[in-house]
Coordinates of C-alpha atoms in Angstrom, one line a residue:
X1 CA 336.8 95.3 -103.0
X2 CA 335.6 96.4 -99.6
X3 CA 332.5 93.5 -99.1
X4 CA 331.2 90.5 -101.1
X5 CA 328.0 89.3 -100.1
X6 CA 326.9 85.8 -100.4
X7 CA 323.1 85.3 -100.1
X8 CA 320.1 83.8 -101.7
X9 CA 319.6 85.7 -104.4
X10 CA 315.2 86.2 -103.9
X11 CA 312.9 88.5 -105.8
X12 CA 310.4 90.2 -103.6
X13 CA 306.8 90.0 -104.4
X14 CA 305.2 92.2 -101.8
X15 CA 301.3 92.4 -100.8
X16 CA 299.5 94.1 -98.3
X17 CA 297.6 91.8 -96.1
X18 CA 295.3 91.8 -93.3
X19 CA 295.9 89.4 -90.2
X20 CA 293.0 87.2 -91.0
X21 CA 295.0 86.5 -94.0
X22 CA 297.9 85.1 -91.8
X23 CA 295.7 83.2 -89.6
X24 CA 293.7 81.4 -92.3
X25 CA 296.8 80.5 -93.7
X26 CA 299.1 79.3 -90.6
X27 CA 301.1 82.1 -91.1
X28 CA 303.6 84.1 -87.8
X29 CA 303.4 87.0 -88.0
X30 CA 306.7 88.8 -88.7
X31 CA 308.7 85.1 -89.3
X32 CA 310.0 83.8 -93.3
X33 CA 308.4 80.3 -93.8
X34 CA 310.0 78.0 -96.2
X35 CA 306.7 77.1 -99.1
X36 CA 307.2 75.4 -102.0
X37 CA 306.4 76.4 -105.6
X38 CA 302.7 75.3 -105.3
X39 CA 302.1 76.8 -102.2
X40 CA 303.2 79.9 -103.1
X41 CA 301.0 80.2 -106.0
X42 CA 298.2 79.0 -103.9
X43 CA 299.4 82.3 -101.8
X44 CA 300.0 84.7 -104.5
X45 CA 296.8 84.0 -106.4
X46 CA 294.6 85.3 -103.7
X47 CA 296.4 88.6 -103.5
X48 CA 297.5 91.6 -105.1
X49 CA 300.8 92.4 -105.6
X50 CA 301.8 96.2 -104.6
X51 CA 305.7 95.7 -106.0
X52 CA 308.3 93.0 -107.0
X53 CA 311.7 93.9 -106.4
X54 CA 315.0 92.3 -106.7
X55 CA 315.6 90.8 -102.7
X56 CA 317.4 88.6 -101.0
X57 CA 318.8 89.6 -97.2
X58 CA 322.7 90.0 -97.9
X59 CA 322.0 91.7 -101.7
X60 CA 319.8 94.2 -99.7
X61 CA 322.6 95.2 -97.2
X62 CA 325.2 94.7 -100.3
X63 CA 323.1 97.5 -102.7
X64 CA 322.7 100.0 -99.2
X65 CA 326.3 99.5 -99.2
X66 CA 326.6 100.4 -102.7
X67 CA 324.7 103.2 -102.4
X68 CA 327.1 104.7 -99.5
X69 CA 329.8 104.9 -101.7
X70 CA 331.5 101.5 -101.1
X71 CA 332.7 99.1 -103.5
X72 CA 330.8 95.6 -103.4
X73 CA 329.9 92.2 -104.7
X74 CA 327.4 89.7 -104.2
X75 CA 327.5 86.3 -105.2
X76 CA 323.9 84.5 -105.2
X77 CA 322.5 82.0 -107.9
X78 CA 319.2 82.5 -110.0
X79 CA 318.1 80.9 -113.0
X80 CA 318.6 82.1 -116.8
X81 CA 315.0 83.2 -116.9
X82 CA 312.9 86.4 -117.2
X83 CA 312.9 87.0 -112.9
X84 CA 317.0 86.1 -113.0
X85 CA 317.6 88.7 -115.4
X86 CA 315.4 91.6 -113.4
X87 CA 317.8 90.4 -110.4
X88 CA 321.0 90.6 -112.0
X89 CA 320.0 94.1 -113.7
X90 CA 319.2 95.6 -110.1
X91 CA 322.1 94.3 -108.6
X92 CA 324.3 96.2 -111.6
X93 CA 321.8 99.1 -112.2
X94 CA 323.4 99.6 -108.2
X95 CA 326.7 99.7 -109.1
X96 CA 327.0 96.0 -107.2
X97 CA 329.7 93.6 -109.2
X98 CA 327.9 90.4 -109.7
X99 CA 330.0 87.3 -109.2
X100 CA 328.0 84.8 -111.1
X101 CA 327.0 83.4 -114.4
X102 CA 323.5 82.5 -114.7
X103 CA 322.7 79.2 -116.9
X104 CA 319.9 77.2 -117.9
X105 CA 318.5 75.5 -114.2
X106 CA 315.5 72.9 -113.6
X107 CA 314.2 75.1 -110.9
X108 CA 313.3 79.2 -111.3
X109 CA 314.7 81.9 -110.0
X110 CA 313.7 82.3 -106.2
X111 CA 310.6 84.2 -104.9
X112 CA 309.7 85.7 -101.8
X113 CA 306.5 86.6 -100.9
X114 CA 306.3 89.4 -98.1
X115 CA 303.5 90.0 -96.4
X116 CA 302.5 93.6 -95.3
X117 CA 299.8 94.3 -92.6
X118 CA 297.9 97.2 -90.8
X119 CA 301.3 97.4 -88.3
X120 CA 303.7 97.6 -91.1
X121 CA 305.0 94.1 -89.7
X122 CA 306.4 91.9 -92.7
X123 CA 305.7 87.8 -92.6
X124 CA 307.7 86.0 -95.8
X125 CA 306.5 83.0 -97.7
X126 CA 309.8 82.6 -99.8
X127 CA 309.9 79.7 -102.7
X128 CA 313.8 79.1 -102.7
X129 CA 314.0 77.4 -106.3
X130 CA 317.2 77.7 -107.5
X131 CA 318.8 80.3 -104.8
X132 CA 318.8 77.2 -102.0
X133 CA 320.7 75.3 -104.6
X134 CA 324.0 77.2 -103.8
X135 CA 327.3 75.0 -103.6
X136 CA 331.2 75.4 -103.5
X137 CA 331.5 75.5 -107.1
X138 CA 329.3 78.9 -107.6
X139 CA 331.7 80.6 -105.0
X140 CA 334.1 82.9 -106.4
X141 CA 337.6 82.1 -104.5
X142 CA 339.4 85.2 -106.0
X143 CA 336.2 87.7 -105.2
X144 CA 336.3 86.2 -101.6
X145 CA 340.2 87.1 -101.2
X146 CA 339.9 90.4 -102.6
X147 CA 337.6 91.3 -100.2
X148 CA 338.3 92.9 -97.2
X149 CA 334.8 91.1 -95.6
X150 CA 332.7 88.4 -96.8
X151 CA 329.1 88.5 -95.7
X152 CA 326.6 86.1 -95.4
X153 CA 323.4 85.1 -94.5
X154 CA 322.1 82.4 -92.0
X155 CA 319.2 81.5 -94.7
X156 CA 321.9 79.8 -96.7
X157 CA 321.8 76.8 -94.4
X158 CA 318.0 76.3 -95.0
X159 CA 318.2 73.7 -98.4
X160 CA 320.4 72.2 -100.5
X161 CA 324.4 71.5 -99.1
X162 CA 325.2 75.6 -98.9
X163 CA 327.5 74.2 -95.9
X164 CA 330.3 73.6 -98.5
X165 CA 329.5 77.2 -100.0
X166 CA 329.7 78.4 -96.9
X167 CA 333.0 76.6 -95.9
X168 CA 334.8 77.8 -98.6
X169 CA 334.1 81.2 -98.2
X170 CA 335.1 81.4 -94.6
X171 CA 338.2 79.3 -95.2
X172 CA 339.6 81.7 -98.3
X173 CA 338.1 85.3 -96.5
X174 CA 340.3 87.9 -95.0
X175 CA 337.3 89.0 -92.5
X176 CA 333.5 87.0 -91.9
X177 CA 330.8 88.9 -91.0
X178 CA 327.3 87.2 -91.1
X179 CA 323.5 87.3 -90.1
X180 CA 321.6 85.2 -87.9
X181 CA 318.6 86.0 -90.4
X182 CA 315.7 84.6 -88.3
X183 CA 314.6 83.3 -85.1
X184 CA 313.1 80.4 -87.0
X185 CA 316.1 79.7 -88.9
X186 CA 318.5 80.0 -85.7
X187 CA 316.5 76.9 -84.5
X188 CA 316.5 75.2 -87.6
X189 CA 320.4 75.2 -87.5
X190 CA 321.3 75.7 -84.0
X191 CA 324.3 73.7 -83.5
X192 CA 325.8 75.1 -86.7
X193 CA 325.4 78.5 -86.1
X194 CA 326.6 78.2 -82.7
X195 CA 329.7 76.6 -83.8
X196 CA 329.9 79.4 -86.5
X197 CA 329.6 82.1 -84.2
X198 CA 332.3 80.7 -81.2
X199 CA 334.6 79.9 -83.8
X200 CA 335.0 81.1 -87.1
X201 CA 333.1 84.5 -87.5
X202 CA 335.1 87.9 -87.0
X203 CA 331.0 90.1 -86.9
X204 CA 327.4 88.3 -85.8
X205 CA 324.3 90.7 -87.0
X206 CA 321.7 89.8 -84.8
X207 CA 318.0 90.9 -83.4
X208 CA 317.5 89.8 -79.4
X209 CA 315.3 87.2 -79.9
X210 CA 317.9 85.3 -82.3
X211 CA 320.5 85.9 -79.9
X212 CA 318.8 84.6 -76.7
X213 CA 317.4 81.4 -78.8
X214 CA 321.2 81.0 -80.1
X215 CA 322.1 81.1 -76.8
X216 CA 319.0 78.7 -74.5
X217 CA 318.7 82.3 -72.2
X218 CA 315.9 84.3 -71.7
X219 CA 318.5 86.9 -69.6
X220 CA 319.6 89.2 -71.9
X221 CA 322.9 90.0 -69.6
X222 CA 323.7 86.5 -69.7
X223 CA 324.1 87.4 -73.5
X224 CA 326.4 90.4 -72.9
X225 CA 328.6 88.2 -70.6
X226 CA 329.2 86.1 -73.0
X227 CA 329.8 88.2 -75.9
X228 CA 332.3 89.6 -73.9
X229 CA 334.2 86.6 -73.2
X230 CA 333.8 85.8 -76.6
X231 CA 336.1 88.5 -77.7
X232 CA 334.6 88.9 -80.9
X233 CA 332.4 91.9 -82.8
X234 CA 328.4 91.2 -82.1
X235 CA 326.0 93.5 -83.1
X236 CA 323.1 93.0 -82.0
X237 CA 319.5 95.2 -82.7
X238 CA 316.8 95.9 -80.0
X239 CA 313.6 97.1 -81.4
X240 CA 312.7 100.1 -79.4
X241 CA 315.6 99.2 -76.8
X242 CA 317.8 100.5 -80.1
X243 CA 320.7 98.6 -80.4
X244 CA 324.1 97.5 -78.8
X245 CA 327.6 96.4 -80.3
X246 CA 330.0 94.4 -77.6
X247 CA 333.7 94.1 -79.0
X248 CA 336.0 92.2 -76.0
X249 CA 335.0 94.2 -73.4
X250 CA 333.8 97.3 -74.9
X251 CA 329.7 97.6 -74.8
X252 CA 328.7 100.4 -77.0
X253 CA 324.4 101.0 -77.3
X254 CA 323.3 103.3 -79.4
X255 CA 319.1 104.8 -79.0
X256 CA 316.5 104.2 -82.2
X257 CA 315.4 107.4 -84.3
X258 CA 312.0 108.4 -82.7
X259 CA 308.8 110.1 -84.6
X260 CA 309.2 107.8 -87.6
X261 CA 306.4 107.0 -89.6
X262 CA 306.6 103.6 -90.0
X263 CA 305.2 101.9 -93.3
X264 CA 307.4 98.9 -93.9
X265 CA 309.5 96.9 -91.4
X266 CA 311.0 94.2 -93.8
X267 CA 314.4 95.9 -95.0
X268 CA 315.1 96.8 -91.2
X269 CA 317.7 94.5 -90.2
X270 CA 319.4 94.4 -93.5
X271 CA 320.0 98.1 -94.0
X272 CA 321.5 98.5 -90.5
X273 CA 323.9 95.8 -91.4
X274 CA 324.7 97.7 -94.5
X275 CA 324.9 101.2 -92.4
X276 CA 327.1 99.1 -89.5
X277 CA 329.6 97.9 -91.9
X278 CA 330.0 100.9 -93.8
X279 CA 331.0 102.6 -90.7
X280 CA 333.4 99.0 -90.1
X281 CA 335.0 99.2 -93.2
X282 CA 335.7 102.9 -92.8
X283 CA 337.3 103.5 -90.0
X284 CA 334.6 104.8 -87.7
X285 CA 333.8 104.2 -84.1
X286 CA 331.6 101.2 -83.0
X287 CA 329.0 104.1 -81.9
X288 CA 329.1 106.1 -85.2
X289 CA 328.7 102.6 -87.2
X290 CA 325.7 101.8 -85.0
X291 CA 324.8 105.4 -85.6
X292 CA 325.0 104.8 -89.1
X293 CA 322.9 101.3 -89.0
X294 CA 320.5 103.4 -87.0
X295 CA 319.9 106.1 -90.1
X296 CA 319.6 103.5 -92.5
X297 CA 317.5 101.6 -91.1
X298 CA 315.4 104.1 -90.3
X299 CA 315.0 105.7 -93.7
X300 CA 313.8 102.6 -95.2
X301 CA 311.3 101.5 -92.9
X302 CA 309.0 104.5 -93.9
X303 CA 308.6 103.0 -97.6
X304 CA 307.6 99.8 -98.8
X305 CA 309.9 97.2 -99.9
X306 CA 314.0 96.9 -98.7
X307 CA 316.0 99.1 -100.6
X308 CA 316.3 102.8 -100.5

């Protein structure tokens, strides 16, 4: 197998929103907020829902992978209930081998509200249930070590002990790639993820503002300085500024598609992870793998939802 993905297995419940909605709720704009299961019912049942799809940041850059020809796993817990068995179908409807056996769990299968306004700018509300539940024994050892990467997800750190998970993954993988996920979360976990990223990940997916709060800089130089001394992959995406990969001392930056029509920005990051490593694990150039983050992105930012 080329890449296992380990993530928190979410379905996606999206709604279109106006801003007032965020406001009168306490909600950033464009950040994922830990609720629990009352308050996001409270949410939910002021809104309609445009879509629910099977989510979760890893499985999204896992299926783009799958659906670039690669050979893939995921490994990401849900319940033994009706939205568990819509996630495990879209994983396998995608061709994705899934690495787990649901069972009967005091907590659902996790839910993540996204929350769409006028700017196509997502803000998630996501009810972890069971997906935050994730420990050592739901990790696969023999998936992990016959994959060439193992991706995860920063997320896993927010509940539960995932640091055992996690710790067992990275000790038993051939390769570690992984995802700052959110600036929120890169201050929830700080000292971890700094200690993951100096010394046991081989590729950090990042957006600028995770990688400057990661780092205490507002200088993003100060960021390629140390990347570079580093010595290790870090990818890192730019908003309009595009994106830029430093490997040692090679600095490779690579320009966004322009005249997009933008309707959905929530699967961004995760399908230019998926485009990135499909270019990684194939033997293309840093700049053609960015390239290839670049198209995918791009293509599923003009439709709703994170998946192509």
């Amino acid at each position: 197998m080329q890449i296992l993905g380990i993530g928190n297995a979410i379905v996606d419940v999206i709604c279109k929103v106006e801003d007032s909605f965020l406001s009168k709720n306490n909600l950033t704009k464009s950040t994922m907020k830990l609720v629990n299961e009352t308050e996001f019912r409270n949410l939910l049942s002021n809104l309609k829902i445009e879509e629910t799809i099977s989510g979760g940041s890893v499985a999204n850059s896992i299926v783009g992978l799958s659906q670039l020809g690669n050979k893939v796993g995921f490994i990401g817990k849900v319940n033994e209930d009706e939205l568990g068995d819509k996630y495990e179908e879209g994983l396998k409807k995608e061709k994705v081998e899934y690495f787990y056996s649901k069972k009967k769990e005091d907590l659902p299968t996790g839910t993540c509200l996204i929350l769409i306004t006028s700017d196509s700018e997502r803000t998630m509300c996501t009810f972890l249930g069971i997906a935050g539940k994730i420990n050592e024994n739901d990790v696969d050892i023999n998936a992990v070590k016959n994959s060439e990467i193992t991706f995860l997800e920063g997320y896993l750190w927010d509940e539960g002990d995932p640091k055992k998970a996690f710790d067992k993954a990275i000790q038993n993988s051939n390769k570690v790639a992984m995802s700052l996920s959110d600036l929120f979360c890169v201050e929830r976990h700080k000292p971890h993820f700094l200690n993951l990223f100096k010394n046991k990940l081989n590729i950090t997916f990042s957006n600028e503002q995770e990688i400057l709060s990661l780092l205490d800089t507002k200088n993003f130089d100060e960021v390629v300085s140390f990347a570079k001394e580093l010595g290790k992959l870090i990818v890192i995406t730019r908003g309009e500024k595009g994106s830029i990969a430093i490997n040692k001392n090679e600095v490779v930056e690579c320009d966004i598609q322009k005249n997009i029509k933008i309707v959905d920005l929530t699967g961004a990051g995760d399908l230019f992870a998926a485009g990135f490593l499909h270019g990684h694990v194939n033997n293309l150039s840093i700049k053609e793998s960015l390239q290839k983050g670049t198209e995918m992105s791009a293509r599923v930012i003009q439709k709703i939802g994170a998946r192509l």
